Amino acid sequence: MKGFLYIFFTVISEVVGTAALKETQNFTKPLPICVMSIGYVLSFLFLSLALKVTPMSVVYSVSSGLGIVFSCLISRFYFNQSLDYLQILGIVLIFLGVLLSNGSNIHNT
């Protein structure tokens, strides 16, 4: 269970870093640059901790799938970018694929 907590913090840190990257306006805004840098450093820290207690295939696929979902939510609600039905379907399929491909691995951690 500890591994999934690390994965969750990995994803949150990465998504915050990516959202801040968009706000840097080509690296001209100091505060978003700092937030982005901290987000990415924390993301790698939590990723390394997750890899100590969870198989790499689980860590990478779950963090990638959750990262896509959270990034899309932030894009939609913070940056007011639209998502059409095909994009939403694609996100759902990716998320389901992650769950299905790691079903046996998740029970063994």
mmCIF file of C-alpha atoms in Angstrom:
data_model
loop_
_atom_site.group_PDB
_atom_site.id
_atom_site.type_symbol
_atom_site.label_atom_id
_atom_site.label_comp_id
_atom_site.label_asym_id
_atom_site.label_seq_id
_atom_site.Cartn_x
_atom_site.Cartn_y
_atom_site.Cartn_z
ATOM 1 C CA MET A 1 0.000 0.000 0.000
ATOM 2 C CA LYS A 2 2.923 2.315 0.679
ATOM 3 C CA GLY A 3 3.965 2.006 -2.967
ATOM 4 C CA PHE A 4 0.628 3.321 -4.190
ATOM 5 C CA LEU A 5 0.893 6.287 -1.848
ATOM 6 C CA TYR A 6 4.280 7.069 -3.392
ATOM 7 C CA ILE A 7 2.779 6.665 -6.868
ATOM 8 C CA PHE A 8 -0.037 9.069 -5.967
ATOM 9 C CA PHE A 9 2.482 11.700 -4.791
ATOM 10 C CA THR A 10 4.575 11.060 -7.914
ATOM 11 C CA VAL A 11 1.583 11.824 -10.107
ATOM 12 C CA ILE A 12 0.474 14.891 -8.153
ATOM 13 C CA SER A 13 4.004 16.330 -8.201
ATOM 14 C CA GLU A 14 4.412 15.685 -11.911
ATOM 15 C CA VAL A 15 1.038 17.174 -12.827
ATOM 16 C CA VAL A 16 1.732 20.268 -10.700
ATOM 17 C CA GLY A 17 5.122 20.594 -12.387
ATOM 18 C CA THR A 18 3.580 20.242 -15.832
ATOM 19 C CA ALA A 19 0.837 22.773 -15.097
ATOM 20 C CA ALA A 20 3.477 25.171 -13.807
ATOM 21 C CA LEU A 21 5.537 24.574 -16.957
ATOM 22 C CA LYS A 22 2.627 25.870 -19.010
ATOM 23 C CA GLU A 23 2.489 28.947 -16.773
ATOM 24 C CA THR A 24 6.204 29.767 -17.158
ATOM 25 C CA GLN A 25 5.448 31.441 -20.509
ATOM 26 C CA ASN A 26 8.637 30.185 -22.156
ATOM 27 C CA PHE A 27 10.613 30.377 -18.902
ATOM 28 C CA THR A 28 10.005 34.093 -18.358
ATOM 29 C CA LYS A 29 8.049 33.854 -15.069
ATOM 30 C CA PRO A 30 10.202 33.027 -12.004
ATOM 31 C CA LEU A 31 7.492 31.711 -9.657
ATOM 32 C CA PRO A 32 6.089 29.112 -12.083
ATOM 33 C CA ILE A 33 9.667 28.080 -12.906
ATOM 34 C CA CYS A 34 10.297 27.410 -9.191
ATOM 35 C CA VAL A 35 7.012 25.508 -8.808
ATOM 36 C CA MET A 36 7.778 23.478 -11.928
ATOM 37 C CA SER A 37 11.278 22.619 -10.724
ATOM 38 C CA ILE A 38 10.097 21.587 -7.262
ATOM 39 C CA GLY A 39 7.245 19.559 -8.763
ATOM 40 C CA TYR A 40 9.531 17.609 -11.067
ATOM 41 C CA VAL A 41 12.188 17.011 -8.393
ATOM 42 C CA LEU A 42 9.529 15.743 -5.963
ATOM 43 C CA SER A 43 8.065 13.601 -8.710
ATOM 44 C CA PHE A 44 11.381 11.827 -9.252
ATOM 45 C CA LEU A 45 11.908 11.476 -5.511
ATOM 46 C CA PHE A 46 8.523 9.797 -5.017
ATOM 47 C CA LEU A 47 9.053 7.732 -8.169
ATOM 48 C CA SER A 48 12.314 6.365 -6.773
ATOM 49 C CA LEU A 49 10.599 5.545 -3.467
ATOM 50 C CA ALA A 50 7.741 3.795 -5.267
ATOM 51 C CA LEU A 51 10.193 1.701 -7.277
ATOM 52 C CA LYS A 52 11.741 0.387 -4.052
ATOM 53 C CA VAL A 53 8.497 -1.281 -2.951
ATOM 54 C CA THR A 54 6.463 -1.813 -6.153
ATOM 55 C CA PRO A 55 7.321 -3.507 -9.470
ATOM 56 C CA MET A 56 8.433 -1.097 -12.176
ATOM 57 C CA SER A 57 5.672 -2.151 -14.573
ATOM 58 C CA VAL A 58 3.038 -1.278 -11.990
ATOM 59 C CA VAL A 59 4.660 2.021 -10.999
ATOM 60 C CA TYR A 60 5.119 3.235 -14.542
ATOM 61 C CA SER A 61 1.767 2.231 -15.943
ATOM 62 C CA VAL A 62 -0.272 3.410 -12.955
ATOM 63 C CA SER A 63 1.574 6.722 -12.740
ATOM 64 C CA SER A 64 1.262 7.250 -16.493
ATOM 65 C CA GLY A 65 -2.445 6.425 -16.507
ATOM 66 C CA LEU A 66 -3.229 8.590 -13.496
ATOM 67 C CA GLY A 67 -1.021 11.356 -14.874
ATOM 68 C CA ILE A 68 -3.058 11.413 -18.072
ATOM 69 C CA VAL A 69 -6.336 11.533 -16.165
ATOM 70 C CA PHE A 70 -5.209 14.280 -13.767
ATOM 71 C CA SER A 71 -3.569 16.291 -16.571
ATOM 72 C CA CYS A 72 -6.783 16.221 -18.540
ATOM 73 C CA LEU A 73 -8.778 17.334 -15.518
ATOM 74 C CA ILE A 74 -6.420 20.239 -14.885
ATOM 75 C CA SER A 75 -6.475 21.129 -18.590
ATOM 76 C CA ARG A 76 -10.242 21.196 -18.521
ATOM 77 C CA PHE A 77 -10.938 22.933 -15.223
ATOM 78 C CA TYR A 78 -7.862 25.140 -14.653
ATOM 79 C CA PHE A 79 -6.844 26.039 -18.197
ATOM 80 C CA ASN A 80 -10.431 25.864 -19.525
ATOM 81 C CA GLN A 81 -9.432 23.641 -22.443
ATOM 82 C CA SER A 82 -12.127 21.498 -23.981
ATOM 83 C CA LEU A 83 -12.181 17.721 -24.219
ATOM 84 C CA ASP A 84 -14.349 16.060 -26.827
ATOM 85 C CA TYR A 85 -16.012 12.681 -26.449
ATOM 86 C CA LEU A 86 -13.299 10.793 -28.339
ATOM 87 C CA GLN A 87 -10.615 12.226 -26.074
ATOM 88 C CA ILE A 88 -12.635 11.282 -23.001
ATOM 89 C CA LEU A 89 -13.160 7.779 -24.389
ATOM 90 C CA GLY A 90 -9.421 7.491 -25.036
ATOM 91 C CA ILE A 91 -8.630 8.526 -21.464
ATOM 92 C CA VAL A 92 -11.112 6.001 -20.081
ATOM 93 C CA LEU A 93 -9.621 3.254 -22.257
ATOM 94 C CA ILE A 94 -6.089 4.094 -21.111
ATOM 95 C CA PHE A 95 -7.205 4.007 -17.497
ATOM 96 C CA LEU A 96 -8.986 0.680 -17.991
ATOM 97 C CA GLY A 97 -5.946 -0.699 -19.787
ATOM 98 C CA VAL A 98 -3.751 0.197 -16.837
ATOM 99 C CA LEU A 99 -6.131 -1.502 -14.432
ATOM 100 C CA LEU A 100 -6.445 -4.622 -16.565
ATOM 101 C CA SER A 101 -2.758 -4.972 -17.362
ATOM 102 C CA ASN A 102 -1.757 -4.633 -13.716
ATOM 103 C CA GLY A 103 -4.578 -6.541 -12.048
ATOM 104 C CA SER A 104 -2.408 -9.459 -11.009
ATOM 105 C CA ASN A 105 0.560 -7.266 -10.090
ATOM 106 C CA ILE A 106 -1.540 -5.024 -7.882
ATOM 107 C CA HIS A 107 -2.800 -7.936 -5.806
ATOM 108 C CA ASN A 108 0.756 -9.175 -5.239
ATOM 109 C CA THR A 109 2.181 -5.915 -3.853
#
